[in-house]
CSV table of C-alpha atoms and ligand atoms in Angstrom, one decimal:
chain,number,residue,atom,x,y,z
A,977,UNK,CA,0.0,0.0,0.0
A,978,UNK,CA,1.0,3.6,-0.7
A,979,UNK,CA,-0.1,6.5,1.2
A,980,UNK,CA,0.4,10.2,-0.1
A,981,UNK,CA,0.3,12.7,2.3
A,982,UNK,CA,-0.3,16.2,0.7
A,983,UNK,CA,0.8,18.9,3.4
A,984,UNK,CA,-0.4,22.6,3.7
A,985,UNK,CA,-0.1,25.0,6.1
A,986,UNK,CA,-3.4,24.2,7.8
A,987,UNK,CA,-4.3,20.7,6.3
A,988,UNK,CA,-3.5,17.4,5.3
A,989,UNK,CA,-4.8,15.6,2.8
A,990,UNK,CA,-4.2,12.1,2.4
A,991,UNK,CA,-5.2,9.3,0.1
A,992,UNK,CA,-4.1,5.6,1.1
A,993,UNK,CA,-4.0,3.4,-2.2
A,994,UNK,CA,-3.6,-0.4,-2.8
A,995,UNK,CA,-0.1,-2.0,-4.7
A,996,UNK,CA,-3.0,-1.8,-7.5
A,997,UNK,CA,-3.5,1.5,-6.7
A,998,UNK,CA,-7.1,1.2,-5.9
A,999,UNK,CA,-8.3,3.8,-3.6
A,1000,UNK,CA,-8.5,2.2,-0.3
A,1001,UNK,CA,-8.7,5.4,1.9
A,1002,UNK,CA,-8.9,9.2,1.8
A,1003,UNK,CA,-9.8,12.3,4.1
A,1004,UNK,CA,-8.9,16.3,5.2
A,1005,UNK,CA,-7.9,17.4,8.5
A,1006,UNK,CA,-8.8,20.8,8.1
A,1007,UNK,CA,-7.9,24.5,10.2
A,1008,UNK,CA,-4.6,22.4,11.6
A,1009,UNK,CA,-3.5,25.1,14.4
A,1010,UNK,CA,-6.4,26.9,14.1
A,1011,UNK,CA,-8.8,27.3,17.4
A,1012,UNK,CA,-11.7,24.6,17.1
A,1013,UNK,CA,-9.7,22.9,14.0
A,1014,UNK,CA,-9.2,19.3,13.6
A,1015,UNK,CA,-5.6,19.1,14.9
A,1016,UNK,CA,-4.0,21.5,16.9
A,1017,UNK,CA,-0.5,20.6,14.6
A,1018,UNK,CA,0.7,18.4,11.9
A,1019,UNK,CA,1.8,15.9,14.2
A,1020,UNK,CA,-1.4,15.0,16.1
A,1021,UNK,CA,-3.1,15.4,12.4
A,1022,UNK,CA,-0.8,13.1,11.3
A,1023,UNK,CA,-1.0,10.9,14.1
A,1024,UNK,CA,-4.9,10.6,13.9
A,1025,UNK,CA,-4.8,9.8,10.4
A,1026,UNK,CA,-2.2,6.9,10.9
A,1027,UNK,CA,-5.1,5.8,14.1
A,1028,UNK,CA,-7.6,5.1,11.5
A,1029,UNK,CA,-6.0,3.8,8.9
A,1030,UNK,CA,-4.3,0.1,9.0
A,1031,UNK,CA,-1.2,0.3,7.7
A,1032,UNK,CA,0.6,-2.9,8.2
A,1033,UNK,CA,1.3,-3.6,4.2
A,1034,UNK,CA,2.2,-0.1,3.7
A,1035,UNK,CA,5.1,-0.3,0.9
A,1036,UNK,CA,6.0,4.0,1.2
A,1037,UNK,CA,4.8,7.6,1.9
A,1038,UNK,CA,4.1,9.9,-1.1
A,1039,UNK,CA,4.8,13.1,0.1
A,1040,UNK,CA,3.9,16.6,-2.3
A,1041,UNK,CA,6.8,19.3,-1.9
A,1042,UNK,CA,5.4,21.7,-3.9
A,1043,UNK,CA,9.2,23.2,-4.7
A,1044,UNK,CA,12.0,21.3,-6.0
A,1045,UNK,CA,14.3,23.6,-7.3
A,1046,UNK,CA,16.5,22.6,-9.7
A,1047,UNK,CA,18.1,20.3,-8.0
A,1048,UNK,CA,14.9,17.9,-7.9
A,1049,UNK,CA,14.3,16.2,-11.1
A,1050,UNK,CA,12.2,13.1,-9.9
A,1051,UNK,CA,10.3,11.4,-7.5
A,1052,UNK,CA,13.4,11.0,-5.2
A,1053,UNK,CA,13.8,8.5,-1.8
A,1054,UNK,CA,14.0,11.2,1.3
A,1055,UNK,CA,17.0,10.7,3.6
A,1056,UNK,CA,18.6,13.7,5.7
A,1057,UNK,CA,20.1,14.9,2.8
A,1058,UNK,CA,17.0,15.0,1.0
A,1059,UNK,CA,15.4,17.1,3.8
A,1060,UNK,CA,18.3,19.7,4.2
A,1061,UNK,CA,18.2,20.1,0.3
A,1062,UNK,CA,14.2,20.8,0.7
A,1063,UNK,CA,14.7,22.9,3.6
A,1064,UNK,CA,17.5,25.0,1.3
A,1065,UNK,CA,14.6,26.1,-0.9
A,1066,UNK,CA,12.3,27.1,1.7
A,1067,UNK,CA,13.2,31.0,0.4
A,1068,UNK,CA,12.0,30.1,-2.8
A,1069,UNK,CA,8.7,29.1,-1.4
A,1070,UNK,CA,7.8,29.8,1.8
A,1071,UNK,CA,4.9,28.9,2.1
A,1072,UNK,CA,4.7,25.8,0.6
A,1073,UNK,CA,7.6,24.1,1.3
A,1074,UNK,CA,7.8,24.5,5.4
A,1075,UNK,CA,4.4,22.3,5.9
A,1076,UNK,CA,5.7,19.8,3.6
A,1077,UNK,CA,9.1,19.5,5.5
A,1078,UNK,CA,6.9,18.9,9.1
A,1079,UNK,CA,4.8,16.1,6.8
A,1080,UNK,CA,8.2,14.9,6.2
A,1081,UNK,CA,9.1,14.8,9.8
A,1082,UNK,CA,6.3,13.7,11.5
A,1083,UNK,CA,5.5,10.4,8.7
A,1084,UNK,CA,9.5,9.8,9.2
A,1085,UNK,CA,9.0,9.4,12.8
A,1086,UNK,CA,5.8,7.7,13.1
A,1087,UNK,CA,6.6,5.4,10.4
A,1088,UNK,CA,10.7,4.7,11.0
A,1089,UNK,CA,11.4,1.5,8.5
A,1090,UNK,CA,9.0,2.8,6.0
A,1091,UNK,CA,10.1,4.6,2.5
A,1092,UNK,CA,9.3,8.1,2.4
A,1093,UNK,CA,9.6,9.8,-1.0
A,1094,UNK,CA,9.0,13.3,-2.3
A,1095,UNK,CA,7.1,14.1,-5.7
A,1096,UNK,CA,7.7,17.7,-6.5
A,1097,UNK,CA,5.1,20.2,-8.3
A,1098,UNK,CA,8.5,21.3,-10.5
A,1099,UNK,CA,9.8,18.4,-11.3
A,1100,UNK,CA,7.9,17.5,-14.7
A,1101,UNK,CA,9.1,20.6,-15.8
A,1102,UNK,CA,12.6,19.8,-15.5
A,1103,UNK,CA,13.2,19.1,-19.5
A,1104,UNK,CA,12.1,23.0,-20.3
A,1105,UNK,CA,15.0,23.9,-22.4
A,1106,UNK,CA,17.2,26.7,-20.7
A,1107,UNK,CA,16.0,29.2,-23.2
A,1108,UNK,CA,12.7,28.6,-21.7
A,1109,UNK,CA,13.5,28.7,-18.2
A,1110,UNK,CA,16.0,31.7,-18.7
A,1111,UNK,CA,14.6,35.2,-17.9
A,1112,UNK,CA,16.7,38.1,-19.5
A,1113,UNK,CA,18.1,39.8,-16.3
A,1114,UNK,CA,21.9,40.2,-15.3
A,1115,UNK,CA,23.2,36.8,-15.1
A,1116,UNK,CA,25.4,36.5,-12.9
A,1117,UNK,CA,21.8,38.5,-10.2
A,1118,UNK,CA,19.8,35.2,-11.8
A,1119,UNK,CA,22.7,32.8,-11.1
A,1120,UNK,CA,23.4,34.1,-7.6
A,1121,UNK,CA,19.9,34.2,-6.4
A,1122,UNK,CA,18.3,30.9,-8.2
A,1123,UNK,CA,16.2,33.1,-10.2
A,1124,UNK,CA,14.7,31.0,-13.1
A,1125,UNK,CA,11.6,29.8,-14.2
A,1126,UNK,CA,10.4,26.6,-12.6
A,1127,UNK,CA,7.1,25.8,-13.2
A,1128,UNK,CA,4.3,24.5,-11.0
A,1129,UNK,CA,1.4,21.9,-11.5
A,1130,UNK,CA,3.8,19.3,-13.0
A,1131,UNK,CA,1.9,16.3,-11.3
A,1132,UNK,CA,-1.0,16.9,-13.0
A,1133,UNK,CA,0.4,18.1,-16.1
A,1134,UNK,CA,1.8,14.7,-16.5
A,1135,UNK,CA,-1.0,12.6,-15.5
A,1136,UNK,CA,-3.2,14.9,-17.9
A,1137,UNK,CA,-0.8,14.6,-20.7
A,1138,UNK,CA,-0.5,10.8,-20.2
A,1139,UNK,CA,-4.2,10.6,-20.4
A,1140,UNK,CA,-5.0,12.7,-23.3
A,1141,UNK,CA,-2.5,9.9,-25.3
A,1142,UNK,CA,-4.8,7.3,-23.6
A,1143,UNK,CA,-8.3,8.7,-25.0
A,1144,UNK,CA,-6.4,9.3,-28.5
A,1145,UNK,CA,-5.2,5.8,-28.5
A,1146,UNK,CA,-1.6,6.8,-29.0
A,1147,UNK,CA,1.6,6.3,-26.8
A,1148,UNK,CA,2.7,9.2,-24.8
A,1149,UNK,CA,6.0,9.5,-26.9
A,1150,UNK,CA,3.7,9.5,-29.9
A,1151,UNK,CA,1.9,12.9,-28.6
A,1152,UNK,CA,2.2,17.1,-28.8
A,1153,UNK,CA,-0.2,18.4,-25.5
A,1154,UNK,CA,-0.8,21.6,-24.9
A,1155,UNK,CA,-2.3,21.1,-21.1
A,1156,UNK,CA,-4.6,23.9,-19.6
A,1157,UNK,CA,-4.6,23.3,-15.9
A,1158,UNK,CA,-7.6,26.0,-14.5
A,1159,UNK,CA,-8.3,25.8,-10.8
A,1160,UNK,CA,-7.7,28.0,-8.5
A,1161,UNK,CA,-4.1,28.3,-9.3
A,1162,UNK,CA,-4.1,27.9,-13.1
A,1163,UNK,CA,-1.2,26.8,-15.4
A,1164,UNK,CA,-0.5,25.6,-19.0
A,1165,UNK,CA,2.2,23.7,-20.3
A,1166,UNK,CA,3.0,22.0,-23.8
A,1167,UNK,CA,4.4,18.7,-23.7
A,1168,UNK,CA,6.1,17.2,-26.6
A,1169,UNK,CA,6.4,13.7,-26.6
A,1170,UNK,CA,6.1,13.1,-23.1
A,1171,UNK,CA,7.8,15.7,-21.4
A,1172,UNK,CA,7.8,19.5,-20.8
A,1173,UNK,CA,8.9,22.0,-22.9
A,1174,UNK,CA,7.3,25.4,-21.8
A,1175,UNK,CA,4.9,26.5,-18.8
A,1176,UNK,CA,3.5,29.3,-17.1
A,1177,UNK,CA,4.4,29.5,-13.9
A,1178,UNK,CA,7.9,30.7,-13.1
A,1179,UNK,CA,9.8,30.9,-10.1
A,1180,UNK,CA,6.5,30.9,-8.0
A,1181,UNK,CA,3.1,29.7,-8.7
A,1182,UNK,CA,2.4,33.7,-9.3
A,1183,UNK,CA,2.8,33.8,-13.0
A,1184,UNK,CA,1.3,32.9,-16.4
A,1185,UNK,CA,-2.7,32.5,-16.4
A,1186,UNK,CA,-5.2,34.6,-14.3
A,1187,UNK,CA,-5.8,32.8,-11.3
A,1188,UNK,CA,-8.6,33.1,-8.5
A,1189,UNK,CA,-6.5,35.7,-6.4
A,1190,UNK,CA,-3.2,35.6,-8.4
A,1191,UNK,CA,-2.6,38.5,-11.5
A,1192,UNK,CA,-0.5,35.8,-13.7
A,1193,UNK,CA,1.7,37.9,-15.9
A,1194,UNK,CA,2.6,41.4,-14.9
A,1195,UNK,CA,4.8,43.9,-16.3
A,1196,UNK,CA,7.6,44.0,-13.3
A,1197,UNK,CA,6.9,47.7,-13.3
A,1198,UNK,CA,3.8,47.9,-11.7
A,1199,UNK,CA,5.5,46.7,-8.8
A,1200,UNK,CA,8.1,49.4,-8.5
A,1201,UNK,CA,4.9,52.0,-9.3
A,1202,UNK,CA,2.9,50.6,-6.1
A,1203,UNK,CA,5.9,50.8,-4.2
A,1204,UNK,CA,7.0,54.1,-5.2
A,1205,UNK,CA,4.2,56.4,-6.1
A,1206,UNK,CA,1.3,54.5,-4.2
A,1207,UNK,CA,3.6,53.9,-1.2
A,1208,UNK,CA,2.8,50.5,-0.5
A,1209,UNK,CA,5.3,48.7,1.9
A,1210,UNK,CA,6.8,45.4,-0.4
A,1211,UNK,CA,4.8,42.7,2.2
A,1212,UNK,CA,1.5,44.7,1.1
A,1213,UNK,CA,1.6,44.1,-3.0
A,1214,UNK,CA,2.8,41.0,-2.5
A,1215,UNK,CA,-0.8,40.0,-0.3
A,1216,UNK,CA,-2.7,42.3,-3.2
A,1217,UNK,CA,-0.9,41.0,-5.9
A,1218,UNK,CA,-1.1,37.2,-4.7
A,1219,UNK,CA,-4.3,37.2,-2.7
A,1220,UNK,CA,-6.2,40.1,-3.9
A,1221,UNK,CA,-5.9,40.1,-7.6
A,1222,UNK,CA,-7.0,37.7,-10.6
A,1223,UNK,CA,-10.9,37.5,-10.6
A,1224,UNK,CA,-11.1,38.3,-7.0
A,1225,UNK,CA,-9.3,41.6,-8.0
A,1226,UNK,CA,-11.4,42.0,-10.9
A,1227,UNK,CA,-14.8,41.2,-9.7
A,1228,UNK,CA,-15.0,40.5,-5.6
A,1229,UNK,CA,-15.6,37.1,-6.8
A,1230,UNK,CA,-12.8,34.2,-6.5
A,1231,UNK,CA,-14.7,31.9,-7.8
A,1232,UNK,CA,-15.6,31.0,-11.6
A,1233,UNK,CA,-19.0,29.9,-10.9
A,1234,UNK,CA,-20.1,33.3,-9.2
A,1235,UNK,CA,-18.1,35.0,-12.2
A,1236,UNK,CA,-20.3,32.9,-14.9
A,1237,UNK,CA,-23.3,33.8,-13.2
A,1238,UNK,CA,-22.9,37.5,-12.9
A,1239,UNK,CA,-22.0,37.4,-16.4
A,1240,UNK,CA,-24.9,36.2,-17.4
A,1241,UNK,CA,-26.5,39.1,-15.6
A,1242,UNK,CA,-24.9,41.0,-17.6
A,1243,UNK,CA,-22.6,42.4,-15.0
A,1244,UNK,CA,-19.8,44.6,-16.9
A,1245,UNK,CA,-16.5,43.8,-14.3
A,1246,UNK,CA,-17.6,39.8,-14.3
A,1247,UNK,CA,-17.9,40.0,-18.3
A,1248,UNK,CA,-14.2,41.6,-18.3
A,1249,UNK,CA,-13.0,39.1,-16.0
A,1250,UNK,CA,-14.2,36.3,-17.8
A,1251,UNK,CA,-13.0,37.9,-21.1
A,1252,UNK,CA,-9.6,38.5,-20.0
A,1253,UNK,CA,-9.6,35.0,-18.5
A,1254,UNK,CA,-10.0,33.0,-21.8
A,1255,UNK,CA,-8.1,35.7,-23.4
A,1256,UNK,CA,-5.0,35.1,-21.3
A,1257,UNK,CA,-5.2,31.0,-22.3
A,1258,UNK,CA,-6.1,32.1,-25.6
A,1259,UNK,CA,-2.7,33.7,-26.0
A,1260,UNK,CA,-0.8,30.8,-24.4
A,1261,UNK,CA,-2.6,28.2,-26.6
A,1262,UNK,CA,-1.4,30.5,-29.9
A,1263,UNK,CA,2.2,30.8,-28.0
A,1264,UNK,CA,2.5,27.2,-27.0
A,1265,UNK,CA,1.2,25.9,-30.6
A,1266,UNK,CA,3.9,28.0,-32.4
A,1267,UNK,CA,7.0,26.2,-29.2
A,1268,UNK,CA,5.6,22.7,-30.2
A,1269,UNK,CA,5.4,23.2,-33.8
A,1270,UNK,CA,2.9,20.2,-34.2
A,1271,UNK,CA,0.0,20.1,-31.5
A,1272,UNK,CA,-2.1,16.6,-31.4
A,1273,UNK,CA,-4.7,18.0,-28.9
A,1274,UNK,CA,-5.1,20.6,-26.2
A,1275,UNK,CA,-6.3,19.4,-22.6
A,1276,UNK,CA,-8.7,21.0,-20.0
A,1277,UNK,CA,-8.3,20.2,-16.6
A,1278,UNK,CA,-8.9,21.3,-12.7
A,1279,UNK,CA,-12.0,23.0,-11.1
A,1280,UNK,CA,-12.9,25.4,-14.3
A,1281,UNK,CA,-11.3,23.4,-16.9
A,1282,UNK,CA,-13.4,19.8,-16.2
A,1283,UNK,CA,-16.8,21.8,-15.1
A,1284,UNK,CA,-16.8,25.0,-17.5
A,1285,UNK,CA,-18.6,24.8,-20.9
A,1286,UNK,CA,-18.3,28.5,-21.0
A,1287,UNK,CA,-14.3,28.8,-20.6
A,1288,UNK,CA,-13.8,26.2,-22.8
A,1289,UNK,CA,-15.5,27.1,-25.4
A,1290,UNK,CA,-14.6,30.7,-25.0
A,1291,UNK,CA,-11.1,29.6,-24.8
A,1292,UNK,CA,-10.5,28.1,-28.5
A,1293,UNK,CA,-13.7,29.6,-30.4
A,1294,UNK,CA,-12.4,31.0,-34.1
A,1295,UNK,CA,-9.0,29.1,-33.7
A,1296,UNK,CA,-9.9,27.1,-36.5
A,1297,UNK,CA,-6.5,28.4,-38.2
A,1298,UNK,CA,-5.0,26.2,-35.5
A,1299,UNK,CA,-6.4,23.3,-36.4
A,1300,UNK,CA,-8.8,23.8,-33.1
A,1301,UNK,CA,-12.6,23.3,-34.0
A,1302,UNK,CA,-15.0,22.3,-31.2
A,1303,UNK,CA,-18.5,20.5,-31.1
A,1304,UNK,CA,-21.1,22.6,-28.9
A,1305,UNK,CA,-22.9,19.4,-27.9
A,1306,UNK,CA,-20.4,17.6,-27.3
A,1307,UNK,CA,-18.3,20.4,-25.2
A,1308,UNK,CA,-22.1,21.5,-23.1
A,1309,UNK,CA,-22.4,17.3,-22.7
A,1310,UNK,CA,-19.1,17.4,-20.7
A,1311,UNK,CA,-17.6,14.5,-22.8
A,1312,UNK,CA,-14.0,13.6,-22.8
A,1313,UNK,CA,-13.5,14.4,-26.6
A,1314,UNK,CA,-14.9,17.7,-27.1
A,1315,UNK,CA,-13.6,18.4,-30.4
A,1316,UNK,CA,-15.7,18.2,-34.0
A,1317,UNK,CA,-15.1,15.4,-36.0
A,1318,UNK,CA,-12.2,16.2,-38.6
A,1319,UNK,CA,-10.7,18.5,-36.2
A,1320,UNK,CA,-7.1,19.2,-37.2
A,1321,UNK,CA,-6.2,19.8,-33.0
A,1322,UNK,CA,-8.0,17.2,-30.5
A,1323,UNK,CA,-9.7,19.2,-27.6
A,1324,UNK,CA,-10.3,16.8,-24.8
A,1325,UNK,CA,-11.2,17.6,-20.6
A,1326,UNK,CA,-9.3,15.0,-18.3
A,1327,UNK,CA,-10.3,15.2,-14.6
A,1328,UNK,CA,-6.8,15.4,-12.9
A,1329,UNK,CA,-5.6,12.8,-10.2
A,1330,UNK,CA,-2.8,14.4,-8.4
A,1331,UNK,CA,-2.4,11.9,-5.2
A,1332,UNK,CA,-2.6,9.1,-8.1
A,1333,UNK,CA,0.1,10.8,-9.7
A,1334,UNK,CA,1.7,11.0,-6.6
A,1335,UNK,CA,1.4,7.3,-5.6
A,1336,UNK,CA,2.4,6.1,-9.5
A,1337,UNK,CA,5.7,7.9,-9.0
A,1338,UNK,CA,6.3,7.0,-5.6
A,1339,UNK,CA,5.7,3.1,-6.3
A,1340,UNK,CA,8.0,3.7,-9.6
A,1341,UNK,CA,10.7,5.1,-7.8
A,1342,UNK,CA,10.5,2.6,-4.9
A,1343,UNK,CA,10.7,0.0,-7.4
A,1344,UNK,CA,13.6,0.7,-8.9
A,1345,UNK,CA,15.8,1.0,-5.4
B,913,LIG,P1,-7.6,23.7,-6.6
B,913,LIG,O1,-6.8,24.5,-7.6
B,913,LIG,O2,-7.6,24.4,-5.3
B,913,LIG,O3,-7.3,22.3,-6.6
B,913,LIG,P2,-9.9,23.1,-8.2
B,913,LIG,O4,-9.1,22.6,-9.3
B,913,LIG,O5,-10.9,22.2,-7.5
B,913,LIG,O6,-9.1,23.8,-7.1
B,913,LIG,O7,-10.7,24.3,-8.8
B,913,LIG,C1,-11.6,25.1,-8.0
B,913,LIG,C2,-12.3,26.1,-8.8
B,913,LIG,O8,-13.0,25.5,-9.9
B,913,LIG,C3,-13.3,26.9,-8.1
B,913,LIG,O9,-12.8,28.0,-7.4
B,913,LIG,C4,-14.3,27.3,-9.1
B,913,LIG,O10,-13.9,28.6,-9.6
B,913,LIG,C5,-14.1,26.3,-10.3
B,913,LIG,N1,-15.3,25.5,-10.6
B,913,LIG,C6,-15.7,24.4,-10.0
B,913,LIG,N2,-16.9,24.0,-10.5
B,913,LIG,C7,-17.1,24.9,-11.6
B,913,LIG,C8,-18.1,25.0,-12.6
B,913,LIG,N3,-19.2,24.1,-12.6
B,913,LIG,N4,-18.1,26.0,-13.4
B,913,LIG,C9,-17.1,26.9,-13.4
B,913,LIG,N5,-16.1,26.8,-12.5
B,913,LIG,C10,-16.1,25.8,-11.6
């Protein structure tokens, strides 16, 4: 059995699957830390979950560290050295990485003899050629401080990609993706044969695609200007820009649903944020079809991608010169192959299965030891 443990600040998520990888178990502990929350920390969290689970065949822990650096390339077997490495790129992301490490900690103790192994959110993306990764700043600044693109979302932008090869009947060497990953972070990637060649995200999971409360792409300058001339201290923009912005900024609204509806009511800031939405994944389809060269199909996945007609079709309507033409039934149906028949591009929706990513990659990487 494999259990992944997926560690946030104030919750833990776990999923215990079968050497078949059946689901066997799952569950939240939620508001960890919090007053009248389900654990007062990770470790009693932790602890309670092991308590109801029976975990005497249990093979490893599949752990999600949502920053790898670039030193993490794979699912890797965590020793000491593993940890100090993670715990190195806590500045890189500090909020993700810290719960993960105590995850670490805790299922190391509780579980001593058992395999612990981390699958990392940046890993997929570690075959993005450098001139895709490489930001055109003063070298030596970019070199000195780790400042590159990274790329987030990798686990499910490799389960996805996998799975759009599956419902084309093709091999995932055989297979150009563009993946659209639209929850409430948001990402897209193209895959080429398997394995990542461009994403949005970049150092942190701020960039790219507009997001529930994150801008996506910014001209670095507005940064400076809200400093500067608005006077906002640097810990300020970061909440506004990271927890204030996207459709929340635009609209009050975090959430795609309450956008869609206001829409329809023919509310003017919902209808912007919507347009400039599927206008921002409009421009990275266009941009990823012209890094891939050939594209076999483009992908929608998370919260919006699997559950929004609207976006979809709003997302590739009139791309026909791409190859890209979709069936309306077929899309408002919610079927897995969305695209018209004879279309050049297929457009399918894959429902993403992160902890079953997890769990593939931890079982394949205990295997091989
Ligand atoms: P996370 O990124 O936290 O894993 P999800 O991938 O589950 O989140 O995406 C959550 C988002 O999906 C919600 O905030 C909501 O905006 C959106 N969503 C869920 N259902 C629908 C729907 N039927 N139509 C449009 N958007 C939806």
């Amino acid at each position: 059995m494999i259990l992944v443990l997926n560690t946030g600040s104030s919750s833990v998520k776990y999923r215990l699957f079968s050497a078949e990888l059946e689901t066997v178990a799952k569950g939240l502990v939620e508001r960890v830390g919090e007053d009248g929350g389900d654990a007062p920390d990770h470790e009693s969290a932790l602890r309670s979950i092991m308590s109801e689970l029976d975990l005497d065949d249990l093979q490893a822990v599949g752990h999600r560290v949502v920053h790898g650096g670039a030193e993490f390339t794979g699912p890797t077997v965590i020793d000491d050295e593993v940890v100090a490495a993670i715990e190195r790129l806590v500045p890189l992301a500090p909020l993700h990485n810290p719960p993960a490490l105590a995850g670490i900690a805790v299922a190391r103790k509780l579980l001593p003899g058992v395999a612990q192994v981390a699958v990392f959110d940046t890993a997929f993306h570690a075959t993005i050629p450098p001139e895709g990764v490489t930001w055109a700043i003063d070298a030596e600044l970019a070199a000195r401080w780790q400042i590159r693109r990274y790329g987030f979302h990798g686990t499910s932008h490799a389960y996805v990609s996998r799975r759009t090869a599956e419902l084309l009947g093709k091999r995932p060497g055989e297979v150009n993706v563009i993946t659209l990953h639209l929850g409430n972070g948001a990402s897209a990637c193209a895959v080429e044969a398997g394995r990542s060649v461009a994403t949005s995200m970049g150092m942190s999971p701020q960039g790219g695609l507009i997001m529930g409360t994150r801008s996506g792409d910014l001209d670095p300058t507005v940064i400076f200007h809200l400093h500067r001339v608005a006077g906002m201290p640097l810990d300020e923009i970061e909440r506004s820009l990271t927890r204030q912005a996207g459709l929340l900024g635009l609209t009050g609204d975090n959430d795609m649903r309450a956008v869609q509806r206001r829409r329809a009511e023919g509310d003017e800031a919902a209808t912007l944020a919507f347009n400039a939405y599927v206008r921002r994944i409009r421009e990275y389809v266009g941009a990823y079809a012209a890094v891939l060269g050939r594209v076999d199909a483009v992908t929608f996945t998370g919260g919006v991608g699997e559950n929004s007609p609207q976006v979809r079709a709003a997302a590739v309507a009139g791309l026909t010169t791409l190859g890209l033409s979709l069936d309306e039934a077929r899309n408002e149906a919610g079927d897995e192959i969305i695209s018209a028949d004879g279309s050049l591009v297929a457009i399918c929706v894959a429902r993403t299965d992160e902890e079953r990513e997890i769990a593939t990659q931890t079982r394949a990487v205990i295997g091989d030891r």
